Amino acid sequence: MEKIAVLDSGGQYCHLIARKVRELGVYAEILPLGTTPKKLARYSGVIISGGPSSVFDKASPQPKPSLFGLPIPMLGICYGHQLMAQHLEGKLERGNANEYGRADLRVRHEHPLFLELPLRQRVWMSHGDHVTKLPPGFETLGDTRQCSVAAMGDLRRHYYGLQFHPEVIHTAYGAEILRNFLLRVCRCRMDWHPEDSVVKIFDKIRRTVKGRRVLFFLSGGVDSTVAYALTVKAIGPENVHGVYVDTGFMRLDETREIQEAFSHLGYGRVDVVAARGQFLSGLRDVVDPEKKRQIIGRLFVDVQEQVVEREEFGGHDWILGQGTIYPDRIESGASSNSAVIKTHHNRVDSITKLIEQGRILEPLEDFYKDEVRKLGRVLGLPDALVWRHPFPGPGLAIRCLCTRSTSKVQADAGIDGLAKAAGYRGFLLPIRSVGVQGDSRSYAKLTVLHGGPLDFRSLLPLATAITNKHPQTNRVVLALAPKRWRPGEWTVCRATLTRKRISLLQEADRIVTRFLHGQGLYGRIWQCPVVLVPLSRSGGETIALRPVTSVDGMTAEAAQIPGAKMTELARQLMALNGVDAVLYDLSHKPPSTIEWE
Ligand code: XMP
């Protein structure tokens, strides 16, 4: 199979590129920018991603100097384009005016890269530095009003650079440009169909397992289910032991539903380990979200060790199976330039040790979520499992926000001013949640807007303006119920993880999930985390809804569910005993993450 290497210059851009390339039917792998040319010589082409750095910074990520001598086609995107110019003796200038957003590209050279595409096309830019003088052997293929070298190429060596981002949907013909690069420049066959990989995955499983038994912890989510199903089919149910840990942080009735689903599938025995007490007491008084994740990760491993010690595994050499997928692996630092935003619970220390000992099986480690779903369909898994919304390993524990101190909510003139200009009112809430800003983790306060309708046309730009202008906040919500607030009436209350709070969240989550199914909305969104926020007016708490659309969870947009439907859902949630308010999250990712934590 032909492969394209996507070199990671930092940020999340490389995933978008690799996914796009795979969608176009060519297998792509993400590799560190410093990968040796010797290794890269095995690929049909190299794409160098964009990234947040400037080539003028001393510490900017750099490729091996001999990269730009490789006799294979190469495409630099944004920072990758600039690196190409820098290393091949072109000239660059540090940008004074950043070019950000939409631009009109004028194609100056009818080249196979732009084959059958209009000579003027909309592209998406995000850069400060720019190329001012072409490297020897290159010619300008396209320009924009602000950027004289928006596309360049050395037609003899098949090296190309694009200042704009073909991988984002805002570039009108981005997919076509990438397809032309793959097909006409790299001359790749479009032969990547994830569904065809099943036999290869079976082989890989057998080679990794080497006659040992596999212990699989199942979450009921699509990744672990597909990984488990593949393993059962590869080595037989008698060699796979499925265990489902009931942490108490799952959805209502989830444990029973999962047991039933697996027994219907005939995939051998799946044991349920009841560990509610252990998890809840381990998290008593823990309010920091990262600590929660670390503790949950450790508790999972403790439970896992207890399971292993039990008799049926005594005497058997075993390895651990996991449903880790490609972005999990890259986000946890597999590629050198990606920052750790959150600790993934399948990459805590003890798991890393098992990896070092060669005792981990991760059949899906090279696949994206949409590809995992295709594999699930090939394996004949039911649609309800394959199309399930993602649910994080630590479950509702991270959707139940905790705080150590009680504080009154106060007005904020700056935020209220911005909100008023758009016909709303707004204040800042002393409750923090995780976000991702400039490719790093943020942990900042929440902005609540109220007093106006769920009108996305005014609310979405307002939310962006607020998070851009006020870095102390990374998330903006609209109050669905009550509609008008007096900030002084509300209190952020001390709250930890308790059974009572988790039960309330489970009830709310069930109402939301049923509602989404009932309204035909479930399949139209990526996910809708339901979050419990310790914000109280009359002794209750607040429910926040986080419906998002996304293709891979790496970036996301606030889903635009019509106001009338949300009013009805808010009414149902307000009828729950202990709910004082319902909020609708308007933030994109970035700057917010999908989960609040
Ligand atoms: P964030 O919150 O980082 O989430 O924007 C991106 C996607 O990842 C899911 N997620 C997880 N999935 N284990 C998982 O299997 C985890 O620890 C975890 N944390 C977040 C999240 O639900 C979203 O789909």
PDB file of C-alpha atoms in Angstrom, residues 3-271:
ATOM      1  CA  LYS A   3       1.727   5.801   2.077  1.00  0.00           C
ATOM      2  CA  ILE A   4       2.012   9.529   2.593  1.00  0.00           C
ATOM      3  CA  ALA A   5       4.007  10.908   5.526  1.00  0.00           C
ATOM      4  CA  VAL A   6       2.537  13.945   7.269  1.00  0.00           C
ATOM      5  CA  LEU A   7       5.281  15.658   9.232  1.00  0.00           C
ATOM      6  CA  ASP A   8       4.016  17.280  12.398  1.00  0.00           C
ATOM      7  CA  SER A   9       5.156  20.863  12.873  1.00  0.00           C
ATOM      8  CA  GLY A  10       2.977  21.230  15.981  1.00  0.00           C
ATOM      9  CA  GLY A  11      -0.631  21.953  16.755  1.00  0.00           C
ATOM     10  CA  GLN A  12      -3.511  19.867  15.584  1.00  0.00           C
ATOM     11  CA  TYR A  13      -3.222  20.707  11.880  1.00  0.00           C
ATOM     12  CA  CYS A  14      -1.473  17.468  10.985  1.00  0.00           C
ATOM     13  CA  HIS A  15      -4.518  15.373  11.977  1.00  0.00           C
ATOM     14  CA  LEU A  16      -6.736  17.355   9.653  1.00  0.00           C
ATOM     15  CA  ILE A  17      -4.278  16.754   6.824  1.00  0.00           C
ATOM     16  CA  ALA A  18      -3.826  13.042   7.528  1.00  0.00           C
ATOM     17  CA  ARG A  19      -7.580  12.506   7.809  1.00  0.00           C
ATOM     18  CA  LYS A  20      -8.231  14.383   4.568  1.00  0.00           C
ATOM     19  CA  VAL A  21      -5.578  12.335   2.752  1.00  0.00           C
ATOM     20  CA  ARG A  22      -7.077   9.099   4.056  1.00  0.00           C
ATOM     21  CA  GLU A  23     -10.571  10.247   3.103  1.00  0.00           C
ATOM     22  CA  LEU A  24      -9.205  10.722  -0.405  1.00  0.00           C
ATOM     23  CA  GLY A  25      -8.182   7.068  -0.390  1.00  0.00           C
ATOM     24  CA  VAL A  26      -4.451   7.227   0.380  1.00  0.00           C
ATOM     25  CA  TYR A  27      -3.036   5.947   3.665  1.00  0.00           C
ATOM     26  CA  ALA A  28      -1.328   8.716   5.667  1.00  0.00           C
ATOM     27  CA  GLU A  29       0.783   8.536   8.797  1.00  0.00           C
ATOM     28  CA  ILE A  30       1.806  11.340  11.126  1.00  0.00           C
ATOM     29  CA  LEU A  31       5.509  11.415  11.888  1.00  0.00           C
ATOM     30  CA  PRO A  32       7.663  13.831  13.881  1.00  0.00           C
ATOM     31  CA  LEU A  33       9.064  16.710  11.856  1.00  0.00           C
ATOM     32  CA  GLY A  34      12.589  15.487  12.618  1.00  0.00           C
ATOM     33  CA  THR A  35      12.050  12.033  11.038  1.00  0.00           C
ATOM     34  CA  THR A  36      15.115  10.894   9.117  1.00  0.00           C
ATOM     35  CA  PRO A  37      15.034  11.174   5.327  1.00  0.00           C
ATOM     36  CA  LYS A  38      16.045   7.499   5.211  1.00  0.00           C
ATOM     37  CA  LYS A  39      12.751   6.546   6.838  1.00  0.00           C
ATOM     38  CA  LEU A  40      10.805   8.986   4.675  1.00  0.00           C
ATOM     39  CA  ALA A  41      12.235   7.538   1.479  1.00  0.00           C
ATOM     40  CA  ARG A  42       9.742   4.669   1.855  1.00  0.00           C
ATOM     41  CA  TYR A  43       6.808   7.033   1.374  1.00  0.00           C
ATOM     42  CA  SER A  44       5.225   8.116  -1.898  1.00  0.00           C
ATOM     43  CA  GLY A  45       5.150  11.718  -0.780  1.00  0.00           C
ATOM     44  CA  VAL A  46       5.700  13.987   2.210  1.00  0.00           C
ATOM     45  CA  ILE A  47       3.396  16.724   3.488  1.00  0.00           C
ATOM     46  CA  ILE A  48       4.804  19.146   6.049  1.00  0.00           C
ATOM     47  CA  SER A  49       2.053  20.516   8.257  1.00  0.00           C
ATOM     48  CA  GLY A  50       1.426  24.007   9.509  1.00  0.00           C
ATOM     49  CA  GLY A  51       2.090  24.833  13.121  1.00  0.00           C
ATOM     50  CA  PRO A  52       1.963  27.667  15.618  1.00  0.00           C
ATOM     51  CA  SER A  53       5.682  28.558  15.461  1.00  0.00           C
ATOM     52  CA  SER A  54       7.501  31.180  13.441  1.00  0.00           C
ATOM     53  CA  VAL A  55      10.521  30.108  11.374  1.00  0.00           C
ATOM     54  CA  PHE A  56      12.278  33.146  12.879  1.00  0.00           C
ATOM     55  CA  ASP A  57      12.103  31.763  16.418  1.00  0.00           C
ATOM     56  CA  LYS A  58      15.267  30.046  17.564  1.00  0.00           C
ATOM     57  CA  ALA A  59      13.293  27.238  19.192  1.00  0.00           C
ATOM     58  CA  SER A  60      11.007  26.633  16.219  1.00  0.00           C
ATOM     59  CA  PRO A  61      10.642  22.948  15.248  1.00  0.00           C
ATOM     60  CA  GLN A  62      13.016  22.007  12.451  1.00  0.00           C
ATOM     61  CA  PRO A  63      13.314  19.043  10.088  1.00  0.00           C
ATOM     62  CA  LYS A  64      16.555  17.212   9.421  1.00  0.00           C
ATOM     63  CA  PRO A  65      18.510  19.500   7.060  1.00  0.00           C
ATOM     64  CA  SER A  66      18.713  16.771   4.420  1.00  0.00           C
ATOM     65  CA  LEU A  67      14.905  16.515   4.223  1.00  0.00           C
ATOM     66  CA  PHE A  68      14.840  18.934   1.310  1.00  0.00           C
ATOM     67  CA  GLY A  69      17.126  16.754  -0.767  1.00  0.00           C
ATOM     68  CA  LEU A  70      14.766  13.777  -0.855  1.00  0.00           C
ATOM     69  CA  PRO A  71      13.848  12.703  -4.370  1.00  0.00           C
ATOM     70  CA  ILE A  72      10.150  12.294  -3.550  1.00  0.00           C
ATOM     71  CA  PRO A  73       7.262  14.763  -3.972  1.00  0.00           C
ATOM     72  CA  MET A  74       6.849  17.173  -1.126  1.00  0.00           C
ATOM     73  CA  LEU A  75       4.108  19.623  -0.132  1.00  0.00           C
ATOM     74  CA  GLY A  76       4.706  22.241   2.560  1.00  0.00           C
ATOM     75  CA  ILE A  77       1.627  23.814   4.090  1.00  0.00           C
ATOM     76  CA  CYS A  78       1.809  27.214   5.867  1.00  0.00           C
ATOM     77  CA  TYR A  79       4.726  26.776   8.304  1.00  0.00           C
ATOM     78  CA  GLY A  80       5.806  23.796   6.151  1.00  0.00           C
ATOM     79  CA  HIS A  81       5.806  26.077   3.068  1.00  0.00           C
ATOM     80  CA  GLN A  82       7.936  28.597   4.944  1.00  0.00           C
ATOM     81  CA  LEU A  83      10.378  25.913   6.136  1.00  0.00           C
ATOM     82  CA  MET A  84      10.760  24.794   2.546  1.00  0.00           C
ATOM     83  CA  ALA A  85      11.560  28.336   1.431  1.00  0.00           C
ATOM     84  CA  GLN A  86      13.947  28.866   4.357  1.00  0.00           C
ATOM     85  CA  HIS A  87      15.901  25.643   3.805  1.00  0.00           C
ATOM     86  CA  LEU A  88      16.081  26.000   0.032  1.00  0.00           C
ATOM     87  CA  GLU A  89      17.498  29.520   0.175  1.00  0.00           C
ATOM     88  CA  GLY A  90      14.426  31.580  -0.515  1.00  0.00           C
ATOM     89  CA  LYS A  91      13.714  34.677   1.587  1.00  0.00           C
ATOM     90  CA  LEU A  92      11.059  35.262   4.221  1.00  0.00           C
ATOM     91  CA  GLU A  93       9.814  38.228   6.163  1.00  0.00           C
ATOM     92  CA  ARG A  94       8.327  38.368   9.574  1.00  0.00           C
ATOM     93  CA  GLY A  95       4.719  39.478   9.143  1.00  0.00           C
ATOM     94  CA  ASN A  96       3.643  42.828  10.585  1.00  0.00           C
ATOM     95  CA  ALA A  97       0.064  42.435   9.444  1.00  0.00           C
ATOM     96  CA  ASN A  98      -1.201  38.900   9.943  1.00  0.00           C
ATOM     97  CA  GLU A  99      -3.314  37.471   7.159  1.00  0.00           C
ATOM     98  CA  TYR A 100      -6.038  35.529   8.859  1.00  0.00           C
ATOM     99  CA  GLY A 101      -9.155  34.023   7.343  1.00  0.00           C
ATOM    100  CA  ARG A 102     -10.539  34.159   3.855  1.00  0.00           C
ATOM    101  CA  ALA A 103      -8.434  35.299   0.886  1.00  0.00           C
ATOM    102  CA  ASP A 104      -8.790  35.114  -2.888  1.00  0.00           C
ATOM    103  CA  LEU A 105      -6.153  33.064  -4.615  1.00  0.00           C
ATOM    104  CA  ARG A 106      -5.199  33.920  -8.183  1.00  0.00           C
ATOM    105  CA  VAL A 107      -3.731  30.869  -9.874  1.00  0.00           C
ATOM    106  CA  ARG A 108      -0.847  32.182 -11.965  1.00  0.00           C
ATOM    107  CA  HIS A 109       0.421  28.976 -13.431  1.00  0.00           C
ATOM    108  CA  GLU A 110      -1.859  26.292 -14.763  1.00  0.00           C
ATOM    109  CA  HIS A 111      -0.295  23.443 -12.969  1.00  0.00           C
ATOM    110  CA  PRO A 112      -1.524  19.873 -12.275  1.00  0.00           C
ATOM    111  CA  LEU A 113      -1.940  20.932  -8.617  1.00  0.00           C
ATOM    112  CA  PHE A 114      -4.787  23.201  -9.746  1.00  0.00           C
ATOM    113  CA  LEU A 115      -5.983  21.004 -12.581  1.00  0.00           C
ATOM    114  CA  GLU A 116      -9.594  21.639 -13.607  1.00  0.00           C
ATOM    115  CA  LEU A 117     -10.014  24.214 -10.848  1.00  0.00           C
ATOM    116  CA  PRO A 118     -11.060  27.863 -11.278  1.00  0.00           C
ATOM    117  CA  LEU A 119      -8.239  30.352 -11.719  1.00  0.00           C
ATOM    118  CA  ARG A 120      -9.678  32.401  -8.864  1.00  0.00           C
ATOM    119  CA  GLN A 121     -10.629  30.546  -5.738  1.00  0.00           C
ATOM    120  CA  ARG A 122     -11.319  31.172  -2.067  1.00  0.00           C
ATOM    121  CA  VAL A 123      -8.586  29.963   0.290  1.00  0.00           C
ATOM    122  CA  TRP A 124      -8.106  30.154   4.041  1.00  0.00           C
ATOM    123  CA  MET A 125      -4.995  31.792   5.466  1.00  0.00           C
ATOM    124  CA  SER A 126      -3.581  31.934   8.959  1.00  0.00           C
ATOM    125  CA  HIS A 127      -0.075  33.339   9.016  1.00  0.00           C
ATOM    126  CA  GLY A 128       2.183  36.230   9.923  1.00  0.00           C
ATOM    127  CA  ASP A 129       5.491  35.389   8.208  1.00  0.00           C
ATOM    128  CA  HIS A 130       5.573  35.088   4.450  1.00  0.00           C
ATOM    129  CA  VAL A 131       7.870  34.145   1.596  1.00  0.00           C
ATOM    130  CA  THR A 132       9.250  37.204  -0.193  1.00  0.00           C
ATOM    131  CA  LYS A 133      11.750  35.581  -2.552  1.00  0.00           C
ATOM    132  CA  LEU A 134      11.389  32.198  -4.202  1.00  0.00           C
ATOM    133  CA  PRO A 135      14.078  29.583  -3.670  1.00  0.00           C
ATOM    134  CA  PRO A 136      16.119  28.851  -6.824  1.00  0.00           C
ATOM    135  CA  GLY A 137      14.260  26.493  -9.176  1.00  0.00           C
ATOM    136  CA  PHE A 138      10.828  27.520  -7.867  1.00  0.00           C
ATOM    137  CA  GLU A 139       8.119  29.558  -9.539  1.00  0.00           C
ATOM    138  CA  THR A 140       5.053  31.251  -8.189  1.00  0.00           C
ATOM    139  CA  LEU A 141       1.926  29.223  -8.847  1.00  0.00           C
ATOM    140  CA  GLY A 142      -0.526  31.543  -7.136  1.00  0.00           C
ATOM    141  CA  ASP A 143      -0.847  34.769  -5.153  1.00  0.00           C
ATOM    142  CA  THR A 144      -3.364  36.709  -3.082  1.00  0.00           C
ATOM    143  CA  ARG A 145      -3.650  40.438  -2.513  1.00  0.00           C
ATOM    144  CA  GLN A 146      -1.571  40.270   0.653  1.00  0.00           C
ATOM    145  CA  CYS A 147       0.674  37.344  -0.185  1.00  0.00           C
ATOM    146  CA  SER A 148       2.752  37.353  -3.349  1.00  0.00           C
ATOM    147  CA  VAL A 149       3.855  33.721  -2.934  1.00  0.00           C
ATOM    148  CA  ALA A 150       0.669  31.954  -1.819  1.00  0.00           C
ATOM    149  CA  ALA A 151       1.592  28.852  -3.857  1.00  0.00           C
ATOM    150  CA  MET A 152       4.990  27.934  -5.220  1.00  0.00           C
ATOM    151  CA  GLY A 153       6.542  24.932  -6.880  1.00  0.00           C
ATOM    152  CA  ASP A 154       9.762  23.464  -8.172  1.00  0.00           C
ATOM    153  CA  LEU A 155       8.216  21.521 -11.028  1.00  0.00           C
ATOM    154  CA  ARG A 156      11.374  19.525 -11.703  1.00  0.00           C
ATOM    155  CA  ARG A 157      11.827  18.219  -8.181  1.00  0.00           C
ATOM    156  CA  HIS A 158       8.096  18.049  -7.408  1.00  0.00           C
ATOM    157  CA  TYR A 159       8.401  20.265  -4.351  1.00  0.00           C
ATOM    158  CA  TYR A 160       5.391  22.492  -3.639  1.00  0.00           C
ATOM    159  CA  GLY A 161       4.501  25.025  -0.981  1.00  0.00           C
ATOM    160  CA  LEU A 162       1.110  26.496  -0.090  1.00  0.00           C
ATOM    161  CA  GLN A 163       0.827  29.417   2.284  1.00  0.00           C
ATOM    162  CA  PHE A 164      -2.894  28.687   2.686  1.00  0.00           C
ATOM    163  CA  HIS A 165      -4.509  25.641   4.296  1.00  0.00           C
ATOM    164  CA  PRO A 166      -5.971  23.166   1.779  1.00  0.00           C
ATOM    165  CA  GLU A 167      -7.010  20.856   4.654  1.00  0.00           C
ATOM    166  CA  VAL A 168      -9.701  23.161   6.098  1.00  0.00           C
ATOM    167  CA  ILE A 169     -13.210  23.310   4.680  1.00  0.00           C
ATOM    168  CA  HIS A 170     -13.040  27.084   4.242  1.00  0.00           C
ATOM    169  CA  THR A 171     -10.596  26.579   1.358  1.00  0.00           C
ATOM    170  CA  ALA A 172     -13.081  26.104  -1.487  1.00  0.00           C
ATOM    171  CA  TYR A 173     -11.045  23.558  -3.496  1.00  0.00           C
ATOM    172  CA  GLY A 174      -8.747  22.306  -0.731  1.00  0.00           C
ATOM    173  CA  ALA A 175      -9.698  18.641  -1.119  1.00  0.00           C
ATOM    174  CA  GLU A 176      -9.252  18.888  -4.904  1.00  0.00           C
ATOM    175  CA  ILE A 177      -5.793  20.448  -4.497  1.00  0.00           C
ATOM    176  CA  LEU A 178      -4.759  17.661  -2.120  1.00  0.00           C
ATOM    177  CA  ARG A 179      -6.235  15.058  -4.458  1.00  0.00           C
ATOM    178  CA  ASN A 180      -4.238  16.534  -7.358  1.00  0.00           C
ATOM    179  CA  PHE A 181      -1.082  16.383  -5.258  1.00  0.00           C
ATOM    180  CA  LEU A 182      -1.696  12.725  -4.386  1.00  0.00           C
ATOM    181  CA  LEU A 183      -2.866  11.616  -7.797  1.00  0.00           C
ATOM    182  CA  ARG A 184      -0.955  13.763 -10.285  1.00  0.00           C
ATOM    183  CA  VAL A 185       2.201  14.659  -8.379  1.00  0.00           C
ATOM    184  CA  CYS A 186       2.804  11.650  -6.114  1.00  0.00           C
ATOM    185  CA  ARG A 187       1.024   9.360  -8.577  1.00  0.00           C
ATOM    186  CA  CYS A 188      -0.560   7.404  -5.734  1.00  0.00           C
ATOM    187  CA  ARG A 189      -3.231   4.819  -6.291  1.00  0.00           C
ATOM    188  CA  MET A 190      -6.312   5.600  -4.212  1.00  0.00           C
ATOM    189  CA  ASP A 191      -6.204   2.241  -2.487  1.00  0.00           C
ATOM    190  CA  TRP A 192      -6.863   2.980   1.168  1.00  0.00           C
ATOM    191  CA  HIS A 193     -10.207   1.567   2.289  1.00  0.00           C
ATOM    192  CA  PRO A 194     -10.195   1.009   6.043  1.00  0.00           C
ATOM    193  CA  GLU A 195     -12.822  -1.708   5.687  1.00  0.00           C
ATOM    194  CA  ASP A 196     -10.312  -3.795   3.725  1.00  0.00           C
ATOM    195  CA  SER A 197      -7.836  -3.786   6.605  1.00  0.00           C
ATOM    196  CA  VAL A 198      -9.645  -6.376   8.700  1.00  0.00           C
ATOM    197  CA  VAL A 199      -7.463  -9.289   7.584  1.00  0.00           C
ATOM    198  CA  LYS A 200      -4.292  -7.299   8.171  1.00  0.00           C
ATOM    199  CA  ILE A 201      -5.509  -6.321  11.626  1.00  0.00           C
ATOM    200  CA  PHE A 202      -6.158 -10.003  12.420  1.00  0.00           C
ATOM    201  CA  ASP A 203      -2.558 -10.757  11.476  1.00  0.00           C
ATOM    202  CA  LYS A 204      -1.252  -7.927  13.591  1.00  0.00           C
ATOM    203  CA  ILE A 205      -3.326  -9.088  16.569  1.00  0.00           C
ATOM    204  CA  ARG A 206      -1.976 -12.646  16.274  1.00  0.00           C
ATOM    205  CA  ARG A 207       1.584 -11.386  15.957  1.00  0.00           C
ATOM    206  CA  THR A 208       1.226  -9.166  19.025  1.00  0.00           C
ATOM    207  CA  VAL A 209      -0.622 -11.709  21.154  1.00  0.00           C
ATOM    208  CA  LYS A 210       1.870 -14.520  20.446  1.00  0.00           C
ATOM    209  CA  GLY A 211      -0.279 -17.223  21.988  1.00  0.00           C
ATOM    210  CA  ARG A 212      -1.023 -15.305  25.166  1.00  0.00           C
ATOM    211  CA  ARG A 213      -4.499 -14.429  26.406  1.00  0.00           C
ATOM    212  CA  VAL A 214      -5.938 -10.956  26.133  1.00  0.00           C
ATOM    213  CA  LEU A 215      -7.698  -9.137  28.881  1.00  0.00           C
ATOM    214  CA  PHE A 216      -9.983  -6.446  27.497  1.00  0.00           C
ATOM    215  CA  PHE A 217     -11.606  -3.719  29.512  1.00  0.00           C
ATOM    216  CA  LEU A 218     -14.746  -2.667  27.702  1.00  0.00           C
ATOM    217  CA  SER A 219     -16.443   0.677  28.083  1.00  0.00           C
ATOM    218  CA  GLY A 220     -19.393   0.072  25.758  1.00  0.00           C
ATOM    219  CA  GLY A 221     -18.045   2.771  23.446  1.00  0.00           C
ATOM    220  CA  VAL A 222     -17.374   2.130  19.785  1.00  0.00           C
ATOM    221  CA  ASP A 223     -13.561   2.025  20.069  1.00  0.00           C
ATOM    222  CA  SER A 224     -13.227  -0.631  22.761  1.00  0.00           C
ATOM    223  CA  THR A 225     -16.126  -2.632  21.295  1.00  0.00           C
ATOM    224  CA  VAL A 226     -14.604  -2.758  17.810  1.00  0.00           C
ATOM    225  CA  ALA A 227     -11.126  -3.516  19.209  1.00  0.00           C
ATOM    226  CA  TYR A 228     -12.602  -6.361  21.280  1.00  0.00           C
ATOM    227  CA  ALA A 229     -14.664  -7.742  18.393  1.00  0.00           C
ATOM    228  CA  LEU A 230     -11.585  -7.776  16.151  1.00  0.00           C
ATOM    229  CA  THR A 231      -9.570  -9.604  18.799  1.00  0.00           C
ATOM    230  CA  VAL A 232     -12.296 -12.185  19.463  1.00  0.00           C
ATOM    231  CA  LYS A 233     -12.525 -12.888  15.746  1.00  0.00           C
ATOM    232  CA  ALA A 234      -8.747 -13.071  15.354  1.00  0.00           C
ATOM    233  CA  ILE A 235      -7.882 -15.419  18.222  1.00  0.00           C
ATOM    234  CA  GLY A 236     -11.202 -16.909  19.327  1.00  0.00           C
ATOM    235  CA  PRO A 237     -13.450 -16.040  22.297  1.00  0.00           C
ATOM    236  CA  GLU A 238     -11.729 -18.616  24.527  1.00  0.00           C
ATOM    237  CA  ASN A 239      -8.561 -16.494  24.472  1.00  0.00           C
ATOM    238  CA  VAL A 240     -10.174 -13.161  25.199  1.00  0.00           C
ATOM    239  CA  HIS A 241     -11.545 -12.129  28.520  1.00  0.00           C
ATOM    240  CA  GLY A 242     -13.863  -9.122  28.445  1.00  0.00           C
ATOM    241  CA  VAL A 243     -14.308  -7.127  31.613  1.00  0.00           C
ATOM    242  CA  TYR A 244     -16.536  -4.166  32.128  1.00  0.00           C
ATOM    243  CA  VAL A 245     -15.739  -2.029  35.149  1.00  0.00           C
ATOM    244  CA  ASP A 246     -18.787  -0.461  36.696  1.00  0.00           C
ATOM    245  CA  THR A 247     -17.204   2.724  38.044  1.00  0.00           C
ATOM    246  CA  GLY A 248     -20.552   4.224  38.936  1.00  0.00           C
ATOM    247  CA  PHE A 249     -19.790   7.042  36.490  1.00  0.00           C
ATOM    248  CA  MET A 250     -21.547   5.497  33.527  1.00  0.00           C
ATOM    249  CA  ARG A 251     -24.896   6.505  32.125  1.00  0.00           C
ATOM    250  CA  LEU A 252     -28.079   5.278  33.741  1.00  0.00           C
ATOM    251  CA  ASP A 253     -28.646   1.540  33.123  1.00  0.00           C
ATOM    252  CA  GLU A 254     -25.548   1.444  30.926  1.00  0.00           C
ATOM    253  CA  THR A 255     -24.018  -1.561  32.680  1.00  0.00           C
ATOM    254  CA  ARG A 256     -27.099  -3.696  32.033  1.00  0.00           C
ATOM    255  CA  GLU A 257     -27.425  -2.500  28.439  1.00  0.00           C
ATOM    256  CA  ILE A 258     -23.811  -3.306  27.689  1.00  0.00           C
ATOM    257  CA  GLN A 259     -24.040  -6.776  29.197  1.00  0.00           C
ATOM    258  CA  GLU A 260     -27.117  -7.482  27.098  1.00  0.00           C
ATOM    259  CA  ALA A 261     -25.531  -6.121  23.921  1.00  0.00           C
ATOM    260  CA  PHE A 262     -22.433  -8.309  24.297  1.00  0.00           C
ATOM    261  CA  SER A 263     -24.372 -11.434  25.132  1.00  0.00           C
ATOM    262  CA  HIS A 264     -26.505 -10.893  21.995  1.00  0.00           C
ATOM    263  CA  LEU A 265     -23.379 -10.580  19.915  1.00  0.00           C
ATOM    264  CA  GLY A 266     -22.180 -13.963  21.148  1.00  0.00           C
ATOM    265  CA  TYR A 267     -18.698 -12.669  21.913  1.00  0.00           C
ATOM    266  CA  GLY A 268     -18.018 -14.904  24.840  1.00  0.00           C
ATOM    267  CA  ARG A 269     -18.303 -13.914  28.429  1.00  0.00           C
ATOM    268  CA  VAL A 270     -18.074 -10.328  29.615  1.00  0.00           C
ATOM    269  CA  ASP A 271     -17.698  -9.965  33.359  1.00  0.00           C
TER     270      ASP A 271
END
